[in-house]
Every structure is written in C-alpha cells, then in structure tokens.
Tab-separated table of C-alpha atoms in Angstrom:
chain	number	residue	atom	x	y	z
A	1	MET	CA	-41.053	29.056	-16.659
A	2	LYS	CA	-42.530	28.420	-13.140
A	3	PRO	CA	-42.422	24.500	-13.362
A	4	ILE	CA	-38.944	24.273	-14.575
A	5	ARG	CA	-37.742	26.911	-11.943
A	6	ASN	CA	-39.634	24.497	-9.271
A	7	LYS	CA	-37.866	21.724	-10.729
A	8	PHE	CA	-34.349	23.177	-10.399
A	9	VAL	CA	-35.061	24.226	-6.746
A	10	LEU	CA	-36.340	20.856	-5.709
A	11	LEU	CA	-33.081	19.626	-7.182
A	12	ALA	CA	-30.954	21.894	-5.466
A	13	ILE	CA	-32.706	20.945	-2.245
A	14	VAL	CA	-32.189	17.263	-2.868
A	15	ILE	CA	-28.440	17.907	-3.517
A	16	ALA	CA	-27.999	20.108	-0.650
A	17	GLY	CA	-29.437	17.215	1.620
A	18	LEU	CA	-27.110	14.518	0.107
A	19	THR	CA	-24.162	16.917	0.678
A	20	THR	CA	-25.007	17.408	4.276
A	21	THR	CA	-25.740	13.840	4.699
A	22	TYR	CA	-22.233	12.953	3.295
A	23	ALA	CA	-20.462	15.507	5.289
A	24	GLN	CA	-22.052	14.323	8.564
A	25	ASP	CA	-20.969	10.801	7.963
A	26	PRO	CA	-17.317	10.049	8.140
A	27	LEU	CA	-17.617	6.565	6.818
A	28	PRO	CA	-19.950	6.709	4.064
A	29	SER	CA	-18.967	3.528	2.309
A	30	TRP	CA	-19.589	1.473	5.504
A	31	ASN	CA	-22.933	-0.095	6.078
A	32	ASP	CA	-24.786	0.761	9.170
A	33	GLY	CA	-24.130	-1.625	11.577
A	34	PRO	CA	-22.370	-2.573	15.034
A	35	ALA	CA	-18.905	-2.487	13.036
A	36	LYS	CA	-19.568	1.048	11.966
A	37	GLN	CA	-20.870	2.249	15.003
A	38	ALA	CA	-17.893	0.589	17.304
A	39	ILE	CA	-15.524	2.868	15.023
A	40	VAL	CA	-17.495	5.964	15.693
A	41	ASP	CA	-17.909	5.343	19.257
A	42	PHE	CA	-14.316	4.367	19.651
A	43	VAL	CA	-13.147	7.704	18.086
A	44	LYS	CA	-15.717	9.761	20.260
A	45	ALA	CA	-14.624	7.985	23.288
A	46	THR	CA	-11.003	8.612	22.815
A	47	THR	CA	-11.004	12.051	21.802
A	48	GLU	CA	-13.594	13.470	24.242
A	49	THR	CA	-11.855	15.519	26.758
A	50	GLY	CA	-12.593	14.620	30.274
A	51	GLY	CA	-13.907	11.191	29.415
A	52	ALA	CA	-12.777	7.970	31.037
A	53	ASN	CA	-11.088	6.741	27.752
A	54	PHE	CA	-9.725	9.805	26.785
A	55	VAL	CA	-6.300	9.651	24.790
A	56	ALA	CA	-3.929	12.604	24.851
A	57	PRO	CA	-3.264	13.688	21.062
A	58	GLU	CA	0.269	12.879	21.368
A	59	GLU	CA	-0.559	9.189	22.155
A	60	ARG	CA	-3.062	8.711	19.364
A	61	ILE	CA	-1.696	5.917	17.077
A	62	ALA	CA	-3.612	3.612	15.069
A	63	THR	CA	-1.823	0.788	13.162
A	64	PHE	CA	-2.923	-1.324	10.218
A	65	ASP	CA	-1.834	-4.340	8.052
A	66	GLN	CA	-1.770	-3.716	4.691
A	67	ASP	CA	-2.387	-6.644	2.191
A	68	GLY	CA	-5.983	-7.727	2.590
A	69	THR	CA	-6.739	-4.873	4.861
A	70	LEU	CA	-6.097	-1.744	3.081
A	71	TRP	CA	-5.741	-3.232	-0.507
A	72	VAL	CA	-6.199	-6.457	-2.313
A	73	GLU	CA	-3.919	-9.317	-1.671
A	74	HIS	CA	-5.365	-11.881	-4.251
A	75	PRO	CA	-4.401	-13.472	-6.349
A	76	MET	CA	-0.879	-12.599	-5.625
A	77	TYR	CA	0.673	-9.956	-3.365
A	78	SER	CA	1.684	-6.705	-5.475
A	79	GLN	CA	5.214	-6.716	-4.283
A	80	VAL	CA	5.232	-10.465	-5.711
A	81	MET	CA	3.845	-9.337	-8.897
A	82	TYR	CA	6.490	-6.289	-9.061
A	83	CYS	CA	9.451	-9.002	-8.559
A	84	LEU	CA	8.101	-11.276	-11.262
A	85	HIS	CA	7.839	-8.273	-13.614
A	86	ARG	CA	11.551	-7.612	-12.628
A	87	VAL	CA	12.778	-10.830	-13.591
A	88	GLY	CA	12.841	-9.992	-17.155
A	89	ALA	CA	15.253	-7.106	-16.554
A	90	LEU	CA	17.254	-9.187	-14.303
A	91	VAL	CA	17.963	-11.914	-16.741
A	92	LYS	CA	19.088	-9.184	-19.321
A	93	GLU	CA	21.572	-7.996	-16.735
A	94	LYS	CA	22.527	-11.699	-15.915
A	95	PRO	CA	21.895	-13.907	-19.138
A	96	GLU	CA	23.104	-16.866	-17.286
A	97	LEU	CA	19.876	-17.094	-15.112
A	98	LYS	CA	17.471	-17.683	-18.192
A	99	ASP	CA	18.408	-21.516	-17.817
A	100	VAL	CA	18.005	-21.516	-13.999
A	101	GLU	CA	14.926	-22.121	-11.971
A	102	PRO	CA	12.687	-20.129	-11.139
A	103	PHE	CA	13.785	-17.505	-13.222
A	104	LYS	CA	13.436	-19.812	-16.370
A	105	THR	CA	9.916	-20.702	-15.280
A	106	VAL	CA	8.989	-16.801	-14.979
A	107	ILE	CA	10.454	-15.776	-18.220
A	108	SER	CA	8.572	-18.523	-19.889
A	109	GLY	CA	5.330	-16.523	-19.462
A	110	ASP	CA	3.507	-19.906	-18.432
A	111	ARG	CA	1.175	-18.666	-16.026
A	112	GLU	CA	0.014	-22.080	-15.003
A	113	ALA	CA	3.685	-23.057	-14.166
A	114	ILE	CA	4.231	-19.722	-12.318
A	115	GLY	CA	1.249	-20.243	-10.246
A	116	LYS	CA	2.970	-23.532	-9.012
A	117	LEU	CA	6.069	-21.991	-7.814
A	118	THR	CA	6.813	-22.843	-4.141
A	119	MET	CA	7.551	-20.398	-1.440
A	120	PRO	CA	11.436	-21.152	-1.707
A	121	ASP	CA	11.058	-20.354	-5.491
A	122	LEU	CA	9.440	-17.005	-4.677
A	123	GLU	CA	12.051	-16.224	-1.792
A	124	LYS	CA	14.730	-16.735	-4.328
A	125	ILE	CA	13.010	-14.370	-6.788
A	126	LEU	CA	12.346	-11.739	-4.471
A	127	MET	CA	15.862	-11.883	-2.855
A	128	ALA	CA	17.225	-11.494	-6.701
A	129	THR	CA	15.169	-8.668	-7.743
A	130	LEU	CA	14.949	-6.687	-4.439
A	131	THR	CA	18.416	-6.344	-3.816
A	132	GLY	CA	21.866	-5.509	-5.500
A	133	MET	CA	20.929	-1.621	-6.384
A	134	SER	CA	21.198	1.433	-4.731
A	135	THR	CA	18.200	2.580	-2.436
A	136	GLU	CA	17.747	5.503	-5.096
A	137	GLN	CA	17.417	3.202	-7.851
A	138	PHE	CA	15.209	0.796	-6.215
A	139	GLN	CA	12.760	3.739	-5.475
A	140	ALA	CA	12.772	4.739	-8.966
A	141	GLU	CA	12.131	1.368	-10.418
A	142	VAL	CA	9.337	0.805	-8.044
A	143	LYS	CA	7.688	4.316	-8.736
A	144	GLN	CA	8.135	3.405	-12.444
A	145	TRP	CA	6.356	0.169	-12.145
A	146	PHE	CA	3.319	1.608	-10.257
A	147	ALA	CA	2.994	4.196	-12.919
A	148	GLU	CA	2.887	1.700	-15.741
A	149	ALA	CA	1.766	-1.746	-14.228
A	150	LYS	CA	-2.041	-2.871	-14.295
A	151	ASP	CA	-3.585	-5.554	-12.504
A	152	PRO	CA	-4.393	-8.153	-14.926
A	153	ARG	CA	-7.726	-8.936	-13.564
A	154	TRP	CA	-8.983	-5.200	-12.626
A	155	HIS	CA	-6.814	-3.427	-15.325
A	156	LYS	CA	-6.271	-0.654	-12.801
A	157	PRO	CA	-2.935	0.434	-11.578
A	158	TYR	CA	-2.137	-1.512	-8.328
A	159	ASN	CA	-1.950	1.464	-6.092
A	160	GLU	CA	-5.725	2.249	-6.882
A	161	LEU	CA	-6.806	-1.271	-5.788
A	162	THR	CA	-7.405	0.017	-2.159
A	163	TYR	CA	-10.418	-0.418	-0.069
A	164	GLN	CA	-12.615	2.532	0.205
A	165	PRO	CA	-14.146	1.879	3.406
A	166	MET	CA	-10.513	1.547	4.953
A	167	GLN	CA	-9.428	4.621	3.267
A	168	GLU	CA	-12.234	6.468	5.263
A	169	VAL	CA	-11.146	4.896	8.428
A	170	LEU	CA	-7.678	6.156	7.960
A	171	LYS	CA	-8.908	9.725	7.112
A	172	TYR	CA	-11.436	9.644	9.987
A	173	LEU	CA	-8.887	8.808	12.584
A	174	ARG	CA	-6.376	11.242	11.222
A	175	ALA	CA	-9.123	14.031	11.056
A	176	ASN	CA	-9.370	13.253	14.945
A	177	GLY	CA	-5.806	13.570	15.847
A	178	TYR	CA	-4.604	9.926	15.198
A	179	LYS	CA	-1.145	9.241	13.603
A	180	THR	CA	-1.881	6.182	10.939
A	181	TYR	CA	0.778	3.576	10.737
A	182	ILE	CA	1.355	0.228	8.705
A	183	CYS	CA	2.906	-2.514	9.946
A	184	THR	CA	3.256	-5.096	7.326
A	185	GLY	CA	4.966	-8.349	6.240
A	186	GLY	CA	5.701	-6.610	2.904
A	187	GLY	CA	9.069	-4.964	2.174
A	188	GLN	CA	9.412	-1.635	4.121
A	189	ASP	CA	11.294	-0.111	1.358
A	190	PHE	CA	8.696	-1.227	-1.248
A	191	VAL	CA	5.670	0.094	0.706
A	192	ARG	CA	7.418	3.388	1.745
A	193	VAL	CA	7.688	4.134	-1.958
A	194	TYR	CA	3.941	4.648	-2.561
A	195	ALA	CA	2.130	4.741	0.843
A	196	GLU	CA	2.081	8.518	1.200
A	197	GLN	CA	0.461	9.040	-2.235
A	198	THR	CA	-1.806	5.858	-1.703
A	199	TYR	CA	-2.958	6.250	1.871
A	200	GLY	CA	-1.777	9.317	3.393
A	201	ILE	CA	0.689	7.718	5.361
A	202	PRO	CA	4.387	9.198	5.376
A	203	PRO	CA	7.649	6.909	4.944
A	204	GLU	CA	8.438	6.915	8.474
A	205	GLN	CA	5.292	5.533	9.461
A	206	ILE	CA	5.800	2.406	7.641
A	207	VAL	CA	7.302	-0.749	9.351
A	208	GLY	CA	7.806	-3.876	7.377
A	209	THR	CA	10.266	-6.641	6.405
A	210	MET	CA	13.612	-5.032	6.046
A	211	GLY	CA	16.981	-6.071	4.271
A	212	GLY	CA	20.560	-5.013	4.888
A	213	THR	CA	22.137	-2.359	3.168
A	214	THR	CA	26.034	-1.352	2.606
A	215	TYR	CA	27.314	2.128	2.700
A	216	GLY	CA	29.473	3.084	-0.134
A	217	TYR	CA	30.865	5.815	-2.295
A	218	ASP	CA	30.461	6.436	-6.046
A	219	LYS	CA	33.193	7.505	-8.432
A	220	ASP	CA	32.367	11.241	-7.425
A	221	GLY	CA	32.608	10.511	-3.778
A	222	LYS	CA	28.905	10.857	-3.309
A	223	PRO	CA	27.741	8.429	-0.582
A	224	PHE	CA	25.164	5.839	-1.254
A	225	LEU	CA	23.308	2.670	0.066
A	226	THR	CA	23.378	-0.629	-1.545
A	227	LYS	CA	20.519	-3.084	-0.791
A	228	ASP	CA	21.961	-6.296	0.353
A	229	PRO	CA	20.580	-9.948	-0.017
A	230	LYS	CA	20.299	-10.134	3.840
A	231	LEU	CA	17.484	-10.086	6.103
A	232	LEU	CA	17.563	-7.921	9.114
A	233	LEU	CA	14.064	-7.898	10.078
A	234	ASN	CA	11.245	-10.531	9.172
A	235	ASP	CA	7.867	-8.740	10.134
A	236	ASN	CA	5.636	-11.466	9.104
C-alpha cells in the first residue's frame, strides 16, 4: 500500500503547488512579458501608500471599451445581432414593413445579402428595433435574447464570449480598490442589462450611446418611460 500512498501524497503536493501559484498570480491567463508586468507594476504603484504614484481609493477609476476589448466584436457586434433578431417580431407587429428595405432583406434570411447591408440600413434597423417600447419591456426583451440566443460560430451564449485575460484585469483592479467602468459606442441601455452579470460592473458605471425617452402614465396611473427614436448622445 505504501507506493499507492506515496503517489497520493505526491499528487497532493503538486496540486497544492499549482493552487498556490494560481493564487499568487492575479493574471494567470496572461503570458509573462512586458504587458502583464506593466499592469502589475501600475496597480502596485498606485495602491502603495506613501508612493509617488499613490492614488487615493476614492479616486481609483479604470475605464474600458467593450467591443473588441472585453468581448468579441466580429463578425458583427452583438447588439446588431440582437436587432437583426428583433426584426422578425417587428414585422409581425407592423406587417407593412415586410416589403420595405432593409427589413425585407433581413427577414429573407439571406446571409450574403444581410452582410451587404449599408451603415444607413443598419442604423434604420437599430432605430426601429431599439425604440417604441417602455424601458422595462426593452430590458425584458434583451434579457430573454441573452438567455436564448447563441453565436452561430461559437455556439455559445453571447455574454459568454468575453476575453478571460480582460476579465482577470477587471477583477484584479477591483480587488485593489478600483471602480471599473465601461465607456462604449454601444447602446447604454442595452449594455446595462447584462454588464453586472457578465463583467461585475453595475449599470450606473456604464456609459454608452443613449437615446431619448418620453415620460408617461399607463391606464392605471403608473409612470413609465418610452424609448424614443431620438439620439441624445453618440458615444462612438
């Protein structure tokens, strides 16, 4: 039995060593090199009390782009994929759009034709699918899409297509007293729906492109906001 016992002891030592190494390395997915070292040096320099580059905890803010920085942006932005998906429901609500471009092209399902849509075409689709509903309804629709939709290439939910090295940077900074923000050209309301679950960043720390809203009351006198087809802030 001794050889077997010795093997278990050796395995335990190896696992313990790996666990210790992982715990000591805040950025395990990063290759050792100048980029990784620069991040570690920056955090150390700005959090070391009495140091020349010390930043007080209340002033520690780190801001990130999202698309192509925190998660994938190719072959198409996730928000655009959401809007293309919503065209079908929009045409059901407004059948007159089925013969109107670019909606006609989208519901045709012709990927090659959809890939040739121009920027004005996409802007028309975004404006039609991201407005006209209450903010609560919009949030519910986005949550449902993220729960059901999968990227056609990776066959994974869109909010799982994040970059692990950048997730580690976010956690590392927060562990050292930094507030992490996202400043994106994407829709502010869209990103705020999933950012906390996906990145650990609360809605109030998301800045993005923002549309207008109209304040109103429903039949029971309850107030609500309706998303308007009006651009208030272009954060691109």
